[in-house]
Short mmCIF file of C-alpha atoms in Angstrom, two decimals:
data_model
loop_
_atom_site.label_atom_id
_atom_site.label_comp_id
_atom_site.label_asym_id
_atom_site.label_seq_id
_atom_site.Cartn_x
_atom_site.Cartn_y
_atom_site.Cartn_z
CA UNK A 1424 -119.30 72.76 -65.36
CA UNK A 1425 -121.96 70.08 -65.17
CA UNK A 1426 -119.69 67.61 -63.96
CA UNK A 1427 -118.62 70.42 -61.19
CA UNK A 1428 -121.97 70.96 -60.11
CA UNK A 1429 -122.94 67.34 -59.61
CA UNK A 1430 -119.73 66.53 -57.28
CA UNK A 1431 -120.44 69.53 -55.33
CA UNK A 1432 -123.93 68.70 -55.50
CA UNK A 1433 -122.75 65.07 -53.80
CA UNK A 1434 -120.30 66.23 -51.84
CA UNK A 1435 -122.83 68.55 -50.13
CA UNK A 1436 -125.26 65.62 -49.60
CA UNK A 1437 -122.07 63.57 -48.23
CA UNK A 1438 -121.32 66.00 -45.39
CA UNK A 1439 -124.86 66.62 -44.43
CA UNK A 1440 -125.53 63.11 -44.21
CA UNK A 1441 -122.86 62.41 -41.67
CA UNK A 1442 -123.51 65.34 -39.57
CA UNK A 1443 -122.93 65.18 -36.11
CA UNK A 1444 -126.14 65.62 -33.74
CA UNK A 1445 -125.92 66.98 -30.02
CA UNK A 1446 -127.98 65.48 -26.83
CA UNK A 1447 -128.20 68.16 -24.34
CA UNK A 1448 -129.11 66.76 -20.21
CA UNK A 1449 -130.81 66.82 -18.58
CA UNK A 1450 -132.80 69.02 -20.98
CA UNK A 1451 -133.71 66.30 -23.43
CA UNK A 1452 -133.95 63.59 -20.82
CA UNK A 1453 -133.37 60.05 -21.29
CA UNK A 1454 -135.62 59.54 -24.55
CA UNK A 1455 -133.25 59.88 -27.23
CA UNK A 1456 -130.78 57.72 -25.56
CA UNK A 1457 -134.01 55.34 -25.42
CA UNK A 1458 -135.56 55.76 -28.32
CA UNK A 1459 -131.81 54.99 -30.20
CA UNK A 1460 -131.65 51.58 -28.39
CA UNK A 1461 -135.53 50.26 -28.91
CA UNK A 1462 -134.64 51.76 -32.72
CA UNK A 1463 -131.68 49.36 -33.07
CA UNK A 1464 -132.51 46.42 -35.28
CA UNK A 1465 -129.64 44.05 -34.83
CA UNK A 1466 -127.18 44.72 -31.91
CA UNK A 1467 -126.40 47.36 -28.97
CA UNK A 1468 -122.87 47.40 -27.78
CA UNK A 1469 -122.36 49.59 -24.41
CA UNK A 1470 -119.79 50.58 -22.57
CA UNK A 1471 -120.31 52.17 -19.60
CA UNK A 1472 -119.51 53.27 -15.58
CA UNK A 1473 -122.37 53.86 -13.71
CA UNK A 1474 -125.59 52.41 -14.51
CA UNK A 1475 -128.68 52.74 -12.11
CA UNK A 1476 -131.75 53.89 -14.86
CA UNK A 1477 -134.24 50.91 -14.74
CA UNK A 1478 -135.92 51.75 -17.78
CA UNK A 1479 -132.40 51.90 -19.47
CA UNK A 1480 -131.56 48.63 -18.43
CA UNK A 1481 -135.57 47.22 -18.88
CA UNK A 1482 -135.23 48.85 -22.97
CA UNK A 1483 -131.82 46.62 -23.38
CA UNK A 1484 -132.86 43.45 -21.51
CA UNK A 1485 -135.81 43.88 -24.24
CA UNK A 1486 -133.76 43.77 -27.06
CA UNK A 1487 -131.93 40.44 -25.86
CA UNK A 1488 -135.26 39.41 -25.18
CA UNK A 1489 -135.77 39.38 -28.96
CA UNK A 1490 -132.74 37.58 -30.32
CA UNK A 1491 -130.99 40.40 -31.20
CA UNK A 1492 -126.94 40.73 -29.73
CA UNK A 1493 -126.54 42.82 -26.67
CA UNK A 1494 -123.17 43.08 -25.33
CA UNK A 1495 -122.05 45.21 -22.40
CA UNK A 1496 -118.91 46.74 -20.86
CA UNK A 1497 -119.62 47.38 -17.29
CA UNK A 1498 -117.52 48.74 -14.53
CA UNK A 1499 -117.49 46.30 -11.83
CA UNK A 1500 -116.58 48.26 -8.87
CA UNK A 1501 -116.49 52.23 -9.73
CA UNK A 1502 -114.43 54.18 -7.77
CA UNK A 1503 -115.87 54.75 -3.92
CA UNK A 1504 -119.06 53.04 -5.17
CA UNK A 1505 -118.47 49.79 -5.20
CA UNK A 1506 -121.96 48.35 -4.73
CA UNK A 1507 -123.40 51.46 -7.53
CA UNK A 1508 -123.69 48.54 -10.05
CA UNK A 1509 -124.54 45.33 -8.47
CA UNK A 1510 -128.62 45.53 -9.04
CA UNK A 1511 -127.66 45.72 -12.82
CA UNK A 1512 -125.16 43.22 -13.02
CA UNK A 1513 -127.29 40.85 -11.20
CA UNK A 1514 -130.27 41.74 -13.79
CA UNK A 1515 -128.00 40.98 -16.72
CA UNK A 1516 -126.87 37.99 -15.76
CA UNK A 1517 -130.32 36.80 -15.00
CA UNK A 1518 -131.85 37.81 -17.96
CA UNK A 1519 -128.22 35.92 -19.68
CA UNK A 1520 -127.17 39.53 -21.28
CA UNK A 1521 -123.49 39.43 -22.34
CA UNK A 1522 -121.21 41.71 -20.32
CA UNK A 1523 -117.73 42.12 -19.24
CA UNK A 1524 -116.45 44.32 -16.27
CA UNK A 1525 -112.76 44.61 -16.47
CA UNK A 1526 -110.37 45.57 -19.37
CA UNK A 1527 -107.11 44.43 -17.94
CA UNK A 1528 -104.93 46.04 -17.14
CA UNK A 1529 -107.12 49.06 -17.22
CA UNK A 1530 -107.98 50.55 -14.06
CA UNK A 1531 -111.62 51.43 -14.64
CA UNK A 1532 -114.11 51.21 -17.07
CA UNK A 1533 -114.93 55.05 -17.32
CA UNK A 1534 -115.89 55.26 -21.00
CA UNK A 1535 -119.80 56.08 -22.11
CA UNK A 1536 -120.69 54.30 -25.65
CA UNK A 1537 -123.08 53.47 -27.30
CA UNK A 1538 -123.33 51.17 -30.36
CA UNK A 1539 -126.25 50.59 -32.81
CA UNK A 1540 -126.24 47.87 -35.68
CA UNK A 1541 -122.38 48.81 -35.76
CA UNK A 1542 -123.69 51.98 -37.70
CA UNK A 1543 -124.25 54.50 -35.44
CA UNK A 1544 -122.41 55.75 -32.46
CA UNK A 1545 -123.75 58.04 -29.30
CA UNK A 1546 -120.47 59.39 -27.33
CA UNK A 1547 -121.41 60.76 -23.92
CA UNK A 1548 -120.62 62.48 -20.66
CA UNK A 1549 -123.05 60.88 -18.99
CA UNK A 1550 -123.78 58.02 -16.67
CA UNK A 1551 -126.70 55.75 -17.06
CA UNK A 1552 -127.79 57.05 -13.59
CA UNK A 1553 -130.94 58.77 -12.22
CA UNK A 1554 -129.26 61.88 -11.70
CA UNK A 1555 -128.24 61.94 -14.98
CA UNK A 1556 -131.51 63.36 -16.28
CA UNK A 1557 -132.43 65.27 -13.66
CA UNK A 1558 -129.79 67.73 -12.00
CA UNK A 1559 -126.48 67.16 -13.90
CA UNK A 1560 -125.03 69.32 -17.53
CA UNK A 1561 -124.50 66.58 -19.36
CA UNK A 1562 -123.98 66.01 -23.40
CA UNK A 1563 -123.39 63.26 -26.01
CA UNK A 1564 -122.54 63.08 -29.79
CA UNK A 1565 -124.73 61.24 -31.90
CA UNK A 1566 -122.25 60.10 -35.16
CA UNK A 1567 -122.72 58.44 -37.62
CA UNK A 1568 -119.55 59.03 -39.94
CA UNK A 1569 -119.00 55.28 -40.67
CA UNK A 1570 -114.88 55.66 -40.68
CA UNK A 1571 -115.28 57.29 -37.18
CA UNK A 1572 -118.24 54.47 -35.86
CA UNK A 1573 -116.06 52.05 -37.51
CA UNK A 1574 -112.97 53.16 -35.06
CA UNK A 1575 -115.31 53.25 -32.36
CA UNK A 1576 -116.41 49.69 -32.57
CA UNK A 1577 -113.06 48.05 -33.13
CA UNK A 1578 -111.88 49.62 -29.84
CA UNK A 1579 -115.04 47.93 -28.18
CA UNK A 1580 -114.14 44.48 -30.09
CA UNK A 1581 -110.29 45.00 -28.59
CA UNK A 1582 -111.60 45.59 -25.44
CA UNK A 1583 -114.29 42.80 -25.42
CA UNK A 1584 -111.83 40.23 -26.56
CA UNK A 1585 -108.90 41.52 -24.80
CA UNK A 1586 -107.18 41.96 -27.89
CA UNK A 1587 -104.79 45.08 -28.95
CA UNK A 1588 -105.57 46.95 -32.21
CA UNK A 1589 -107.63 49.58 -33.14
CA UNK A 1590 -107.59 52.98 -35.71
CA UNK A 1591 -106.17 55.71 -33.38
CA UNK A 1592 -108.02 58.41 -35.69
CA UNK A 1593 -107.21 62.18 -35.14
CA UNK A 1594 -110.75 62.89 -34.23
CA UNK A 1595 -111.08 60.61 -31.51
CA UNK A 1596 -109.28 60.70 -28.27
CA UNK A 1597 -108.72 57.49 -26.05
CA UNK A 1598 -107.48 56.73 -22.81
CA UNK A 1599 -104.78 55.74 -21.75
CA UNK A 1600 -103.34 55.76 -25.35
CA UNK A 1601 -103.24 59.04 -26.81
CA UNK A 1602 -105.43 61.51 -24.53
CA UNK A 1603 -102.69 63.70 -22.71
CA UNK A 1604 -100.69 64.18 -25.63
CA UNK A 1605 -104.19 65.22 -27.82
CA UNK A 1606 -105.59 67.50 -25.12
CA UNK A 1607 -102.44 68.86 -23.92
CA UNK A 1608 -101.86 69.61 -28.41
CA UNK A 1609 -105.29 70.99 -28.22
CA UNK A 1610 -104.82 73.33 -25.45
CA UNK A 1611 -101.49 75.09 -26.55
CA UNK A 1612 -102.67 75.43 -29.81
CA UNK A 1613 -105.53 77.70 -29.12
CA UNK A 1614 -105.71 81.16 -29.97
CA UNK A 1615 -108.50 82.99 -28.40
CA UNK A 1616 -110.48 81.11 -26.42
CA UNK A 1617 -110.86 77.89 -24.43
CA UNK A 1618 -114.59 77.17 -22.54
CA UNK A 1619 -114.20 74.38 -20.66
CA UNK A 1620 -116.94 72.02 -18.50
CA UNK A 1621 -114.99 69.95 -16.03
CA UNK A 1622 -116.20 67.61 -13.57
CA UNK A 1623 -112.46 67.98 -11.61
CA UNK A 1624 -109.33 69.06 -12.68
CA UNK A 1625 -106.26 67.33 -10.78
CA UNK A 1626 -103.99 66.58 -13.76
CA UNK A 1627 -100.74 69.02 -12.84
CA UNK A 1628 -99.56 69.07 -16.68
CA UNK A 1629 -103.09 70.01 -17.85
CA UNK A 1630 -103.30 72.57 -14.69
CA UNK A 1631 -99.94 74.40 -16.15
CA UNK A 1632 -101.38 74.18 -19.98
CA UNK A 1633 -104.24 76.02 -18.72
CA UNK A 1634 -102.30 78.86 -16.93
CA UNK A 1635 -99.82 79.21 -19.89
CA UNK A 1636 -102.47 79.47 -22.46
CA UNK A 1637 -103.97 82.52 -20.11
CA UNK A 1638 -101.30 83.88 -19.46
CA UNK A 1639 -100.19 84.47 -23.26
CA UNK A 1640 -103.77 85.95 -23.49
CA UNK A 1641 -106.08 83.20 -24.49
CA UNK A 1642 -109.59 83.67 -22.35
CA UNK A 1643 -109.90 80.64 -20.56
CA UNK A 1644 -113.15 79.60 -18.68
CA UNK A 1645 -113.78 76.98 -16.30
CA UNK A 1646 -117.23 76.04 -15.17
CA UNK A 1647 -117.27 73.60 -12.44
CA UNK A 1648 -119.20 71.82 -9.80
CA UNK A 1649 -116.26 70.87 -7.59
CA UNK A 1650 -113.50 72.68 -5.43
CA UNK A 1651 -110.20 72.84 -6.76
CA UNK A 1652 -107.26 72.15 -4.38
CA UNK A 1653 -106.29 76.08 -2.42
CA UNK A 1654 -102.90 76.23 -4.54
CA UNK A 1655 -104.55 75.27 -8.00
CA UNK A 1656 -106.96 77.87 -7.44
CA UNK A 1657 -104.99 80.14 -7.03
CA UNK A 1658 -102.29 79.18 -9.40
CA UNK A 1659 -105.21 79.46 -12.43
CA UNK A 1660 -106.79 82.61 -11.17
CA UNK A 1661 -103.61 84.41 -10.83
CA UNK A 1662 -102.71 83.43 -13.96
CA UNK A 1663 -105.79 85.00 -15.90
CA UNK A 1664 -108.17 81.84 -15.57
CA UNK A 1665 -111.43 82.67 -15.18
CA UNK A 1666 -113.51 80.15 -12.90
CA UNK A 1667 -117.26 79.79 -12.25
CA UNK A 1668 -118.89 77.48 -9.95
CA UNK A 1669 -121.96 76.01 -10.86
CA UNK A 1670 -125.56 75.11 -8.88
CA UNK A 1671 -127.80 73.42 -8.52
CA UNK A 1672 -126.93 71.73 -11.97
CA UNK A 1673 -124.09 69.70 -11.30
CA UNK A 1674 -121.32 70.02 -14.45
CA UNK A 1675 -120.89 66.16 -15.02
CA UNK A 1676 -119.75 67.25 -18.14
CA UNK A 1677 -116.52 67.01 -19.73
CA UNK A 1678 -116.19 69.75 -22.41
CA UNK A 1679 -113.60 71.09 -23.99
CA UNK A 1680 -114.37 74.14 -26.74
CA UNK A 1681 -111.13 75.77 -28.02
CA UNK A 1682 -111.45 79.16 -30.40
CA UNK A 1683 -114.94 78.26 -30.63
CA UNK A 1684 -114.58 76.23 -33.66
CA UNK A 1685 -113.63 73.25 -32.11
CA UNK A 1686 -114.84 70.64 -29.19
CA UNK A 1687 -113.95 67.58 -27.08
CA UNK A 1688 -116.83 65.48 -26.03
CA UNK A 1689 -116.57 62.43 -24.16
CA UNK A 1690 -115.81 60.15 -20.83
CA UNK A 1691 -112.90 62.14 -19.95
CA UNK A 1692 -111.62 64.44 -16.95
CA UNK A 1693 -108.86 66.03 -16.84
CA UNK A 1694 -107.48 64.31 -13.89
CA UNK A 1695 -104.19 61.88 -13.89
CA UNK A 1696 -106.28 59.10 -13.67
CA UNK A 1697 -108.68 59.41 -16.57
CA UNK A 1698 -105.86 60.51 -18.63
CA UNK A 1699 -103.59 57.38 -17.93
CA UNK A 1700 -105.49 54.69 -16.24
CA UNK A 1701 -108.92 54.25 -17.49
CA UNK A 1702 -110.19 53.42 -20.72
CA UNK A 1703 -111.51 56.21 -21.74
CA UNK A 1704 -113.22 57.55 -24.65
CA UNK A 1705 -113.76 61.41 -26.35
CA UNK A 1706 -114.55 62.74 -29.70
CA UNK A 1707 -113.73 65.84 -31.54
CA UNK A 1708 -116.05 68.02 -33.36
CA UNK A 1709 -116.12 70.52 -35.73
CA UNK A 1710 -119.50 70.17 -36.73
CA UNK A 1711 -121.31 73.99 -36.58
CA UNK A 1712 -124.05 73.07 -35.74
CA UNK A 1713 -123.39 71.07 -32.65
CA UNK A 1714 -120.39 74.20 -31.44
CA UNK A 1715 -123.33 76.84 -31.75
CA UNK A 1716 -125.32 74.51 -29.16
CA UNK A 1717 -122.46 73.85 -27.17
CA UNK A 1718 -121.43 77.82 -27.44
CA UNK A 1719 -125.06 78.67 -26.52
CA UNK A 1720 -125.39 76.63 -23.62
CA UNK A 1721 -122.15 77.39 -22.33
CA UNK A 1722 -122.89 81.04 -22.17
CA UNK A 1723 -126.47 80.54 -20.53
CA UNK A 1724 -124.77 78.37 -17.48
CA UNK A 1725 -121.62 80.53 -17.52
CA UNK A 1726 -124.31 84.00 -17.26
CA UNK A 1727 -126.09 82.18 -14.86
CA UNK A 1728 -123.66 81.19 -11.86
CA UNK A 1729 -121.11 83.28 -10.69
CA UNK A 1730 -117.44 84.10 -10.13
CA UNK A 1731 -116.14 83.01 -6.83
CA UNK A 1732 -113.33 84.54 -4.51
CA UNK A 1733 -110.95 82.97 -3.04
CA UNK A 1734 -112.50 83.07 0.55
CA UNK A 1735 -116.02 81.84 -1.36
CA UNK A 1736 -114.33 79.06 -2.39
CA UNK A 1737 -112.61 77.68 0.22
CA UNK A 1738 -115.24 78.15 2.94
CA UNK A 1739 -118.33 77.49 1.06
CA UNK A 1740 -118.25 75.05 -1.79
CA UNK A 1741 -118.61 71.96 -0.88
CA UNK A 1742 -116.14 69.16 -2.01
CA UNK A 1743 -119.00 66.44 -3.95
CA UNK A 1744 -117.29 63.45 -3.23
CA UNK A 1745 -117.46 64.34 0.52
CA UNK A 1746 -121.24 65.11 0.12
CA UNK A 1747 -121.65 62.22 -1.90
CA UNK A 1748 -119.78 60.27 0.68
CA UNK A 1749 -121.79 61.33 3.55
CA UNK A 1750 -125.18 60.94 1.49
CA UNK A 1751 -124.11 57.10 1.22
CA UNK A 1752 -123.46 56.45 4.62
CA UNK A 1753 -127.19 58.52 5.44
CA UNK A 1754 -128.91 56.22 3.01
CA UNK A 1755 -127.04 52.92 4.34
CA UNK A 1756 -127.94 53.88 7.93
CA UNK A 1757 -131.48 54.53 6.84
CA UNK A 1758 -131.79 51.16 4.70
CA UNK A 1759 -130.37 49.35 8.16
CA UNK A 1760 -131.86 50.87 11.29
CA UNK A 1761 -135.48 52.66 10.00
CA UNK A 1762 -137.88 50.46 8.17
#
């Protein structure tokens, strides 16, 4: 009985010390994504897409500063942005940080890591943009399960050195390798309940997943910032999908929380293109804790933006990469003709 107690008793202590943590944006802001890189006290390894946040990019310049190894995976050119990056990349290699912007023959960098004395992992939906922390739903997954951190960081060493080999892990989902066929799994395997954040959907196999799970009566929920094409609207909504659109948060988010027992967190959409030409990274959860959060916030942005019709939709809502579009060319004519 003794013995019984004390491996319970360790067991216990096991699973509580490896417990997943949840970063909510932009409620928490950019400090503990901060705080976990000036805590670091022998390497950062990052991976990410979009990086603008100067006091990011001031807190890791810091650490090379002080001998320790900094190493980063940066898109070069993301997608319809390609000058988004350029005041970063010209920072790094002044201040001679190590980075890398291409995984051949990867289409994009889209992945958000973070890596901390190869010990601790942060997972994120996030960008290391201003926007980030101040009007998009955003989360991350602070882990530090070695076997999992472990996994994480030999896919950063493949990419970094070009090399192939990695632990594809059940619990983590990666781009282009394995992510349809997990998601798709995950999807037609739920029972009651899918809540999902989305940036987009385009992917037609994921679109069809979605309106067969509804329509053999699991509640589906989709919040979103962007317009669906006419025909997938309607092709989820007639099918039992239930869609919300959300303001003035933008969902930058890319959630996916089946039954309410389990969740996808992570760099991916569910769009062809994050699905099977990006590297891309997500991680799955079943951490209580961190589902009650998600489950709680969910329901707060689901409460608080509404159902749309079909005629709502298709005259009102705005497509974002046309806004985003026109707000470029606005701020390049301003930069060039008004000084």
């Amino acid at each position: 009985m003794l013995r019984r107690g004390i491996l319970f008793l360790l067991l216990s202590f096991s699973l509580s010390a490896f417990a997943d943590q949840l970063i909510i944006e932009p409620d928490m802001g950019r400090k503990p994504v901060l705080d976990a890189i000036q805590d670091a006290k022998n390497s950062v390894e990052l991976v990410m897409y979009g990086f603008t946040d100067e006091v990011l990019l001031d807190a890791l310049v810091q650490k090379k500063q002080k001998g320790k190894t900094v190493k980063i995976l940066l898109e070069r050119s993301p997608y319809k942005a390609d000058n988004e990056n350029h005041k970063t990349i010209a920072r790094l290699n002044h201040e001679h940080v190590s980075w890398r912007g291409n995984i051949p023959p990867l289409r994009l960098i889209h992945q958000k890591t973070l890596i901390l004395d190869g010990s601790k992992a942060i997972v994120m939906t996030f960008n290391f943009t201003h926007s980030t922390f101040k009007k998009e739903r955003n989360f991350a997954l602070v882990i530090d399960d070695p076997m999992r951190v472990s996994a994480i960081r030999a896919l950063f060493s493949s990419d970094w050195n070009q090399t192939a080999g990695f632990n594809h892990l059940p619990d983590l989902i990666v781009s282009p390798d394995d992510s349809r066929t997990k998601l798709t799994a995950l999807i037609q395997q739920a029972k009651s309940s899918l809540k999902i954040y989305a940036q987009n959907i385009n992917d037609y196999k994921i679109t069809g997943a979605l309106a067969k799970a509804a329509k053999r009566g699991v509640r589906v929920q989709i919040l979103t910032s962007t317009r669906l094409r006419d025909k997938q609207y309607l092709y989820l909504t007639r099918a039992g999908v239930n869609i919300h659109y959300s303001r003035p948060l933008m969902i930058h988010a890319k959630i996916i929380l089946a039954d309410e027992k389990t969740a996808v967190l992570g760099s991916i959409n569910l769009t062809r293109a994050s699905l099977e030409d990006n590297r891309e990274l997500s991680v799955i959860t079943h951490d209580p804790t961190v589902i009650g959060q998600l489950l709680a916030t969910f329901r707060q942005d689901w409460e608080h933006h509404q159902a749309v019709n079909r005629n709502d939709w298709l005259k009102y809502l705005p497509d974002q990469r046309s806004v985003n579009r026109a707000l470029r060319k606005l701020k390049k004519y301003v930069h060039e003709n008004i000084q």
